Coordinates of C-alpha atoms and ligand atoms in Angstrom, one line a residue:
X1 CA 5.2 -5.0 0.2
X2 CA 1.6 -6.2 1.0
X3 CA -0.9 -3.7 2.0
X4 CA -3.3 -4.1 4.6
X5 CA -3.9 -1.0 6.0
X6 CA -6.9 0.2 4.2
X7 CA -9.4 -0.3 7.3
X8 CA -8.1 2.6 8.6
X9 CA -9.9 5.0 7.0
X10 CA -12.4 2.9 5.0
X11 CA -13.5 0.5 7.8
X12 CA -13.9 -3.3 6.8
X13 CA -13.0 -3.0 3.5
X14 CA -14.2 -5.6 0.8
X15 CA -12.4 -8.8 1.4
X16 CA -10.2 -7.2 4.3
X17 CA -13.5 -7.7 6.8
X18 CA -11.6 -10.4 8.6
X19 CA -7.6 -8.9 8.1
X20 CA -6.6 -12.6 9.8
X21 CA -8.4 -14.7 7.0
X22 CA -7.1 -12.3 4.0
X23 CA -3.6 -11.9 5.7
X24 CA -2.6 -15.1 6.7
X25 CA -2.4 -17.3 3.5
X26 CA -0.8 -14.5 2.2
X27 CA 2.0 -13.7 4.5
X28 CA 4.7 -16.6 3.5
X29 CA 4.8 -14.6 0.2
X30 CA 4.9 -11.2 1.5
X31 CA 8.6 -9.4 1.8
X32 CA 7.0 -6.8 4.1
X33 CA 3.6 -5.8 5.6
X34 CA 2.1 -2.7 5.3
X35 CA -1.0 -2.5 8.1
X36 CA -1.9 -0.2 11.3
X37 CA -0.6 -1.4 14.9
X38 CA -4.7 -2.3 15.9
X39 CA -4.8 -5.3 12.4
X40 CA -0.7 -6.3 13.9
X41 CA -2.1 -6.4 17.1
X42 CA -4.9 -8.6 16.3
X43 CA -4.7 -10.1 13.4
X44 CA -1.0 -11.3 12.4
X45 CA 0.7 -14.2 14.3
X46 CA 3.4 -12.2 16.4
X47 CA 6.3 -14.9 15.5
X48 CA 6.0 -13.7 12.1
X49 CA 9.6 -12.7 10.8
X50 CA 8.0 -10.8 8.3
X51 CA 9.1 -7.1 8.1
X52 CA 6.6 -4.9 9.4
X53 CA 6.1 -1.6 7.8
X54 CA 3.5 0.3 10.0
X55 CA 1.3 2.8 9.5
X56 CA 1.5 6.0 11.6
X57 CA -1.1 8.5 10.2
X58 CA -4.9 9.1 10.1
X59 CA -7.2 10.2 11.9
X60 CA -10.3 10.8 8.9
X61 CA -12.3 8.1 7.6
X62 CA -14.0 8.0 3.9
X63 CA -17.2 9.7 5.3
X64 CA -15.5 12.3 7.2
X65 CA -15.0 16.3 6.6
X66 CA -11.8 15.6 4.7
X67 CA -9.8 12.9 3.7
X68 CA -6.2 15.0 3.9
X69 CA -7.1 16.2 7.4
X70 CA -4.4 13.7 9.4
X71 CA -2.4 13.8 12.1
X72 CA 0.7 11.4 13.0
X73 CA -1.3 8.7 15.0
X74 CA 1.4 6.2 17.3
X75 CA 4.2 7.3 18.8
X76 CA 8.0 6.4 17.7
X77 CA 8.2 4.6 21.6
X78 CA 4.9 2.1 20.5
X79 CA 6.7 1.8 17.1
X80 CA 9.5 0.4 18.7
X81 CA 8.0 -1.4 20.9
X82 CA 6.2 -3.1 17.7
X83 CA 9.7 -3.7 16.4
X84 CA 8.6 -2.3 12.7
X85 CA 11.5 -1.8 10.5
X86 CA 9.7 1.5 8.7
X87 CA 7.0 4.2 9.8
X88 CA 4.5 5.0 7.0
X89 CA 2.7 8.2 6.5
X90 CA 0.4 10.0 3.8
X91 CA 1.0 12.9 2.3
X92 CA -1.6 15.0 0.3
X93 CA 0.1 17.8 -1.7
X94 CA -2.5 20.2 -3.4
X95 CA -4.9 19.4 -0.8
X96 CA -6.2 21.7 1.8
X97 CA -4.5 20.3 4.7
X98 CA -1.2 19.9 2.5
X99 CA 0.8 21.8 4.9
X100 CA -0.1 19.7 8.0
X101 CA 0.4 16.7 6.0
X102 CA 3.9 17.5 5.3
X103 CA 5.0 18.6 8.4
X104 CA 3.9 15.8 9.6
X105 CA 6.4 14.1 7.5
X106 CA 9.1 16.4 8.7
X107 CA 7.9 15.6 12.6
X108 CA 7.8 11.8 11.7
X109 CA 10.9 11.8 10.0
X110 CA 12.8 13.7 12.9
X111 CA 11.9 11.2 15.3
X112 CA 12.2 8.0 13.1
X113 CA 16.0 9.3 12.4
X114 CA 16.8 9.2 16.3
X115 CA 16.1 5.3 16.2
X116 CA 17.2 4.5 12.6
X117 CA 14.0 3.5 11.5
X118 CA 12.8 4.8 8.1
X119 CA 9.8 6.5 6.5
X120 CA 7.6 6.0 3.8
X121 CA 5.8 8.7 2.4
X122 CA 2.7 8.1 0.8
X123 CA 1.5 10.0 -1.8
X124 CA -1.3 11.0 -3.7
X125 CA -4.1 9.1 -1.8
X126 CA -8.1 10.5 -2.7
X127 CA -10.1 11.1 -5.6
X128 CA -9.2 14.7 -6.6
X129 CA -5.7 13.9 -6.7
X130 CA -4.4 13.9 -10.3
X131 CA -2.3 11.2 -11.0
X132 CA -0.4 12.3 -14.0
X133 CA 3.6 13.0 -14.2
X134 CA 3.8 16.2 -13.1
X135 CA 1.9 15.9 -10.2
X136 CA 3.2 12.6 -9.5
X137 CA 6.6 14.4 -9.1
X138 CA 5.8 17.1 -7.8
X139 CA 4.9 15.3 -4.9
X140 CA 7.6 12.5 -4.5
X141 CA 10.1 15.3 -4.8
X142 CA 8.0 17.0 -2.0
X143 CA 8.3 14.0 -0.1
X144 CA 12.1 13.5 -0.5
X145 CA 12.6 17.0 0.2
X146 CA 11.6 16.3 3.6
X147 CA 13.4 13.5 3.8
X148 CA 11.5 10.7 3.5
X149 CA 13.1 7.3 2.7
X150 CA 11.1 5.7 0.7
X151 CA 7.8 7.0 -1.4
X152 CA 4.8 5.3 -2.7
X153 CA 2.8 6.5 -5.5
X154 CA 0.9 5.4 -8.2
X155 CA 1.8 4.5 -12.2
X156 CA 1.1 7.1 -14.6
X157 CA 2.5 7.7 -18.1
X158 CA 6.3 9.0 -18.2
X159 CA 6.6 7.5 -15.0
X160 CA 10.4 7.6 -16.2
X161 CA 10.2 11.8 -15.6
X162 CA 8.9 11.1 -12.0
X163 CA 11.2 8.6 -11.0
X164 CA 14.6 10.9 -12.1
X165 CA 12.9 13.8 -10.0
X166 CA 12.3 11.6 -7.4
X167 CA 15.9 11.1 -5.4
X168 CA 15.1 8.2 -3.1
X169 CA 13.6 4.6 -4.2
X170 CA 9.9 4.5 -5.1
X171 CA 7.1 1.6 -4.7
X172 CA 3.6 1.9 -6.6
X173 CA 0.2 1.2 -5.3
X174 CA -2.0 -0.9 -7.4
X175 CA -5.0 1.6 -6.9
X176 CA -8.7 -0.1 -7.3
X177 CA -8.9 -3.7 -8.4
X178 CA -8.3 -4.4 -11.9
X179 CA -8.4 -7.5 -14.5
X180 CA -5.2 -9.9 -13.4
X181 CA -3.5 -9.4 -16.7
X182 CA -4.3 -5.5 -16.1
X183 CA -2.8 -5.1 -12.9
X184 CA 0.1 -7.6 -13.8
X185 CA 1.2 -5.5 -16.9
X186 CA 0.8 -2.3 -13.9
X187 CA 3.4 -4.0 -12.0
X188 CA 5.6 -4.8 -14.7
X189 CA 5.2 -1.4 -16.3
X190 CA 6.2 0.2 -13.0
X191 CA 9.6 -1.7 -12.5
X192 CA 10.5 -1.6 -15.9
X193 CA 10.3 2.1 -15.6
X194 CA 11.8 2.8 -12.5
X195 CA 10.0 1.2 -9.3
X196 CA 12.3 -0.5 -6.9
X197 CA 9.0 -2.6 -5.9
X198 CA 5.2 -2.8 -5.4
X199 CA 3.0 -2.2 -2.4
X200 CA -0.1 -3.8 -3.6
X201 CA -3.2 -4.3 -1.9
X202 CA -6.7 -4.8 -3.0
X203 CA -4.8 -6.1 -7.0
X204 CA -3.9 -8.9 -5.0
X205 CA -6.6 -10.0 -1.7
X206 CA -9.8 -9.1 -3.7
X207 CA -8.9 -10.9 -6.7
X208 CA -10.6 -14.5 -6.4
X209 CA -7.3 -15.8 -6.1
X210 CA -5.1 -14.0 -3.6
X211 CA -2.5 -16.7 -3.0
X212 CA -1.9 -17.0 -7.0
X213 CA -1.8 -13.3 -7.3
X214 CA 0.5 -12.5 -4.4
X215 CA 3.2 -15.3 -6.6
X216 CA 2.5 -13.9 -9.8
X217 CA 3.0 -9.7 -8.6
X218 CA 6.5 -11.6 -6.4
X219 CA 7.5 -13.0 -9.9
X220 CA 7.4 -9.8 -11.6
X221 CA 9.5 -8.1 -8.4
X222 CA 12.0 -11.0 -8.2
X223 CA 12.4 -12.8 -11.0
X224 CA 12.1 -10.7 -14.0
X225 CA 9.1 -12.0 -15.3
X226 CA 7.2 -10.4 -18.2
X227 CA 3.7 -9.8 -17.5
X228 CA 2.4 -12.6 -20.2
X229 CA 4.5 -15.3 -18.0
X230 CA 3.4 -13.4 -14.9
X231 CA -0.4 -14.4 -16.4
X232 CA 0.6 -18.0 -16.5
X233 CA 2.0 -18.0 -13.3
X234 CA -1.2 -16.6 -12.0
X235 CA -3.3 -19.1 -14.4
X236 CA -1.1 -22.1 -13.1
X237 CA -1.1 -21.4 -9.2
X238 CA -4.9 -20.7 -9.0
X239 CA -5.3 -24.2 -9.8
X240 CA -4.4 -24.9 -6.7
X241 CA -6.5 -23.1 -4.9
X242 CA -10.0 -22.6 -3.7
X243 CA -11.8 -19.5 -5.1
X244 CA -11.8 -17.1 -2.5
X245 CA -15.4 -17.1 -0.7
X246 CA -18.0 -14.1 -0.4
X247 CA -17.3 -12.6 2.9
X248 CA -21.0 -12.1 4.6
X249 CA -20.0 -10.2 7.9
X250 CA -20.2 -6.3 7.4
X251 CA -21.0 -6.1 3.9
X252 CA -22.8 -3.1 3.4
X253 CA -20.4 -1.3 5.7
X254 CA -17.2 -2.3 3.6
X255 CA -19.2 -1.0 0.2
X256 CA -19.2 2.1 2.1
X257 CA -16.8 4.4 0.2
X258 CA -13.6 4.2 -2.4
X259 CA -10.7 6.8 -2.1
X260 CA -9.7 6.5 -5.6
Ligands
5RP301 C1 -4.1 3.9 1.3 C2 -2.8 3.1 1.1 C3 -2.8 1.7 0.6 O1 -1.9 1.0 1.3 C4 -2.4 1.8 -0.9 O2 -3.3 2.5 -1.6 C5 -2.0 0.5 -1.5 O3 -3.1 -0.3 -1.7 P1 -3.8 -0.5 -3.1 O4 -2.8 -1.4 -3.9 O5 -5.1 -1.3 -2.8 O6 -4.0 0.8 -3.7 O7 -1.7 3.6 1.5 O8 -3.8 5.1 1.9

């Protein structure tokens, strides 16, 4: 799963100004995309057969009150009208708006079960959030509890102990933009211990070499790969392609903030 949806709260993120430029090229390798119905609207080719997996919460932005403070934001009748094949929502357990948050989930859930669509809960979004195994699994057990379908988290150590707690499939964000090799051996980490699959975002379309990236993460997913060949992958497709240019529009806005 390819993430695109971090405008939504962060504005024009760093090589997401233009979500056209930084999705397109990327899209052939993409098994689903995660994004808000204003970037599908606007920015993907519509004949795209490309799963869509949108996302249906907000309502904060990085400079805002608080980051946990959302609200479901698109009704299950625009959903459908969108033709998306799963609702995404975050959750923020520990937080102060922890309760809204997950009944949220419960709401969204409700309604995505009266169309068969299904929801991924997305977990442990903001700086203050700890990111270690017990939280971790505390809250993608919360999120199963309420019946989500699918939950995204991060990679932590004894990832293992979250995964058994957890009883439906999880998918790990890449967090902030690491080395290659860093966030290669992240995404082979995660599915050796337990991750059905990645939803990576700015590890892949803020490196300089998005397209290379994209096949090397897909490599790990779907073919096995360790993440020394995933490397050479990496080294051997970015030969083939330009390095990704300095996007001038909006600069200063999109070095506005970071969640994590
Ligand atoms: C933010 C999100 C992002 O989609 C998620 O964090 C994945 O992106 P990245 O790999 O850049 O962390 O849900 O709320």
């Amino acid at each position: 799963m390819l993430a695109v949806d971090h405008g939504y709260f962060l504005g024009p993120t760093e090589r997401l100004e233009v979500p056209r430029k930084t999705i397109e090229p990327l899209l052939p390798y993409a098994d689903s995309l995660m994004l808000t119905r204003g970037v599908l609207r606007t920015s993907v080719d519509p004949t795209t057969d490309v799963p869509i997996v949108l996302r249906v919460s907000g309502g904060t932005s990085i400079i805002g009150e608080d980051l946990s403070k959302e609200t479901i934001t698109v009704s299950i009748e625009e959903a459908i009208r969108l033709n998306v094949v799963c609702l995404a929502l975050s959750i923020f357990v520990g937080s102060k708006y922890e309760h809204q948050t997950l009944t949220n989930l419960a709401k969204l859930v409700d309604e995505g079960e009266k169309y068969g669509i299904p929801v991924l809960a997305v977990t442990a979004v903001g700086k203050e959030m700890g990111r270690d195994a017990r939280y971790l699994g505390l809250a993608c057990r919360v999120a199963a509890e309420q019946g989500a379908h699918v939950v995204k988290t991060y990679y932590c150590e004894n990832f293992e102990q979250v995964v058994e707690g957890c009883p439906v499939p999880l998918i790990i964000a890449g967090g902030k933009k690491l080395p290659e090799p860093d966030a290669l051996k992240l995404a082979h980490d995660s599915i050796t211990h337990g991750a059905v699959g990645v939803d990576m975002g700015r590890n892949i379309w803020q490196s300089d070499y998005p397209v290379a990236m994209i096949k090397a993460v897909r490599a790990i997913v779907h073919k096995n790969v360790d993440a020394k060949e995933a490397y050479g992958i990496f080294l051997k497709e970015k030969e083939k392609e330009p390095i990704q240019k300095e996007t001038k529009v909006l600069k200063a806005v999109s070095q506005s903030g970071s969640f994590d």
